[in-house]
Short mmCIF file of C-alpha atoms in Angstrom, two decimals:
data_model
loop_
_atom_site.label_atom_id
_atom_site.label_comp_id
_atom_site.label_asym_id
_atom_site.label_seq_id
_atom_site.Cartn_x
_atom_site.Cartn_y
_atom_site.Cartn_z
CA MET W 1 33.21 24.72 -31.29
CA ALA W 2 31.14 22.72 -28.84
CA THR W 3 28.28 24.42 -27.10
CA ARG W 4 27.49 23.72 -23.55
CA THR W 5 23.91 23.26 -22.49
CA THR W 6 22.80 23.71 -18.97
CA THR W 7 19.58 22.59 -17.45
CA ARG W 8 18.01 25.21 -15.28
CA GLN W 9 16.52 24.05 -12.05
CA SER W 10 12.93 24.85 -11.33
CA ALA W 11 12.22 27.08 -8.35
CA GLU W 12 11.11 24.00 -6.40
CA GLU W 13 14.34 22.15 -7.27
CA ARG W 14 16.44 25.16 -6.20
CA ARG W 15 14.47 25.40 -2.97
CA ALA W 16 15.00 21.68 -2.31
CA SER W 17 18.75 21.93 -2.98
CA ILE W 18 19.05 24.87 -0.58
CA ILE W 19 17.10 22.94 2.08
CA ALA W 20 19.41 19.94 1.56
CA ALA W 21 22.49 22.17 1.98
CA ALA W 22 20.93 23.84 5.00
CA THR W 23 20.16 20.46 6.55
CA ALA W 24 23.77 19.39 6.18
CA GLU W 25 24.99 22.61 7.80
CA PHE W 26 22.33 22.94 10.52
CA SER W 27 22.79 19.28 11.48
CA ARG W 28 26.38 20.07 12.39
CA SER W 29 26.07 23.47 14.05
CA GLY W 30 22.43 24.09 14.92
CA LEU W 31 20.31 27.14 14.25
CA HIS W 32 22.55 29.81 15.75
CA GLY W 33 25.90 28.17 15.04
CA THR W 34 25.31 27.92 11.29
CA SER W 35 25.98 30.79 8.94
CA THR W 36 23.96 31.45 5.82
CA HIS W 37 27.32 31.94 4.10
CA ALA W 38 28.19 28.27 4.79
CA ILE W 39 24.77 27.17 3.50
CA ALA W 40 25.15 29.25 0.35
CA LYS W 41 28.64 27.90 -0.26
CA ARG W 42 27.45 24.30 0.13
CA ALA W 43 24.47 24.96 -2.19
CA GLY W 44 26.68 26.71 -4.76
CA ILE W 45 24.65 29.91 -4.69
CA SER W 46 25.08 33.46 -3.49
CA GLN W 47 24.13 34.23 0.09
CA PRO W 48 21.56 36.89 -0.93
CA TYR W 49 19.76 34.27 -3.03
CA ILE W 50 18.87 32.37 0.15
CA PHE W 51 16.94 35.40 1.34
CA GLN W 52 15.02 35.58 -1.92
CA LEU W 53 13.49 32.21 -1.03
CA PHE W 54 13.53 32.34 2.77
CA ALA W 55 12.85 35.57 4.66
CA THR W 56 15.09 34.62 7.59
CA LYS W 57 17.63 32.01 8.62
CA GLN W 58 15.05 30.74 11.11
CA GLU W 59 12.53 30.21 8.28
CA LEU W 60 15.15 28.16 6.42
CA PHE W 61 15.91 26.20 9.61
CA LEU W 62 12.22 25.39 10.02
CA ALA W 63 12.01 24.32 6.37
CA ALA W 64 14.95 21.96 6.98
CA CYS W 65 13.22 20.64 10.12
CA ASP W 66 10.04 20.05 8.16
CA ALA W 67 11.99 18.15 5.49
CA ALA W 68 13.60 15.92 8.14
CA PHE W 69 10.25 15.16 9.78
CA GLU W 70 8.73 14.52 6.35
CA ARG W 71 11.45 11.93 5.60
CA ILE W 72 10.48 10.14 8.81
CA ARG W 73 6.74 10.31 8.08
CA THR W 74 7.28 9.03 4.54
CA ALA W 75 9.54 6.19 5.71
CA PHE W 76 6.96 5.07 8.27
CA THR W 77 4.05 5.29 5.83
CA ASP W 78 5.96 3.40 3.13
CA ALA W 79 7.12 0.73 5.60
CA VAL W 80 3.59 0.05 6.81
CA ALA W 81 2.27 -0.03 3.25
CA ALA W 82 4.88 -2.71 2.48
CA ASP W 83 4.10 -4.74 5.63
CA PRO W 84 0.63 -3.85 6.94
CA GLU W 85 0.46 -6.97 9.11
CA ASN W 86 3.43 -5.86 11.25
CA PRO W 87 3.29 -2.05 11.33
CA LYS W 88 5.36 -1.51 14.48
CA ASP W 89 8.15 -3.83 13.31
CA ALA W 90 8.09 -2.34 9.81
CA MET W 91 8.36 1.21 11.16
CA GLY W 92 11.13 0.15 13.56
CA ILE W 93 13.18 -1.32 10.73
CA ALA W 94 12.58 1.81 8.65
CA TYR W 95 13.67 4.04 11.52
CA VAL W 96 16.90 2.12 12.13
CA ALA W 97 17.64 2.57 8.41
CA LEU W 98 16.90 6.31 8.69
CA LEU W 99 19.41 6.62 11.51
CA GLN W 100 22.17 5.91 8.99
CA ASP W 101 21.47 9.40 7.59
CA ARG W 102 23.20 11.44 10.29
CA ASP W 103 21.99 14.73 8.83
CA THR W 104 18.33 13.78 9.31
CA LEU W 105 19.03 12.41 12.77
CA LEU W 106 21.02 15.41 13.96
CA MET W 107 18.59 17.85 12.32
CA GLN W 108 15.85 16.30 14.44
CA LEU W 109 17.94 16.69 17.60
CA HIS W 110 18.83 20.30 16.75
CA ALA W 111 15.13 21.00 16.19
CA TYR W 112 14.38 19.94 19.76
CA ALA W 113 17.40 21.83 21.10
CA ALA W 114 16.36 25.07 19.36
CA SER W 115 12.92 24.90 20.93
CA TYR W 116 13.91 27.45 23.56
CA ASP W 117 12.80 29.94 20.88
CA PRO W 118 8.98 30.22 21.04
CA GLU W 119 8.52 30.29 17.24
CA VAL W 120 10.71 27.24 16.77
CA ARG W 121 9.04 25.49 19.72
CA ASP W 122 5.57 26.08 18.24
CA ALA W 123 6.61 24.76 14.83
CA ILE W 124 8.40 21.71 16.24
CA ARG W 125 5.45 20.94 18.52
CA GLU W 126 3.28 20.77 15.40
CA GLU W 127 5.81 18.56 13.60
CA PHE W 128 6.12 16.25 16.60
CA GLY W 129 2.35 16.14 17.06
CA ASP W 130 1.86 15.24 13.40
CA LEU W 131 4.43 12.47 13.76
CA LEU W 132 2.83 11.11 16.94
CA ARG W 133 -0.64 11.08 15.38
CA LEU W 134 0.73 9.30 12.31
CA ILE W 135 2.50 6.67 14.44
CA GLU W 136 -0.64 6.10 16.49
CA ARG W 137 -2.75 5.74 13.33
CA LEU W 138 -0.23 3.42 11.63
CA ILE W 139 0.23 1.18 14.66
CA GLY W 140 -3.50 1.18 15.26
CA THR W 141 -3.34 0.01 18.86
CA GLY W 142 -3.54 3.25 20.78
CA ALA W 143 -1.53 5.96 22.44
CA GLU W 144 0.41 3.70 24.82
CA ASP W 145 2.00 1.66 22.01
CA ALA W 146 2.73 4.85 20.06
CA ARG W 147 4.35 6.38 23.15
CA ASP W 148 6.49 3.26 23.69
CA PHE W 149 7.52 3.30 20.04
CA VAL W 150 8.59 6.96 20.27
CA ALA W 151 10.44 6.36 23.55
CA HIS W 152 12.38 3.53 21.95
CA GLY W 153 13.06 5.76 18.94
CA MET W 154 14.47 8.49 21.18
CA LEU W 155 16.83 5.94 22.73
CA LEU W 156 17.89 4.96 19.21
CA ASN W 157 18.50 8.65 18.44
CA VAL W 158 20.93 8.91 21.36
CA ILE W 159 22.64 5.66 20.41
CA ALA W 160 23.06 6.82 16.81
CA ALA W 161 24.06 10.40 17.69
CA LEU W 162 26.79 9.11 20.00
CA ASP W 163 27.80 6.49 17.40
CA LEU W 164 27.70 3.82 20.09
CA PRO W 165 27.75 0.80 17.74
CA GLU W 166 31.45 1.41 17.08
CA LEU W 167 32.06 0.92 20.83
CA ALA W 168 30.06 -2.30 21.21
CA GLN W 169 33.14 -4.50 20.95
CA LYS W 170 35.10 -2.36 23.43
CA ARG W 171 32.57 -1.50 26.11
CA GLU W 172 30.33 -4.13 27.64
CA TRP W 173 27.63 -1.64 28.71
CA VAL W 174 27.23 -0.52 25.09
CA ALA W 175 26.77 -4.10 23.88
CA ARG W 176 24.08 -4.63 26.55
CA MET W 177 22.32 -1.40 25.58
CA LEU W 178 22.31 -2.26 21.88
CA ASP W 179 21.08 -5.82 22.35
CA GLY W 180 17.66 -6.15 20.78
CA THR W 181 17.55 -2.65 19.25
CA GLY W 182 18.00 -3.80 15.66
CA ILE W 183 21.19 -1.76 15.30
CA ASP W 184 24.06 -3.66 13.71
CA CYS W 185 27.15 -3.74 15.91
CA ALA W 186 29.47 -5.56 13.53
#
């Protein structure tokens, strides 16, 4: 008789898998539209187990927001390390690649949308501030260039969230908007 061996996940691995499941769910329905039941089902765990690791759904939401912002910070840092002579271009290319991950993109947008809640707003302000300071440091040319980079990134967020590249061949205004953004319209 064959025996089956299972590898137990560490607490950190379980936490990461729950955050990944939460990100997928929150990115579709936001903080208040997502149930912990749906997150638990996606993660393959019981709903009460979520609350052993996260005191509230909001705490889990903020952990998912932090993970999304961390992916962006890591992508920017790695891009600049690979091309230190052209930090702004390197980060731009990295961000366009990140936009292919709709969960990270939409998680970021839901984080801003949920900022009507003071606790969420305070946490997301810190995340956004950390990101802005990192961008400014990596670009190395001051706040104005960092602000322009972020403004362009926000435009890219809207373009990606609305999945505008699929319309580029059908709508002339979309093709004009996408020209020069680095987003592939083919």
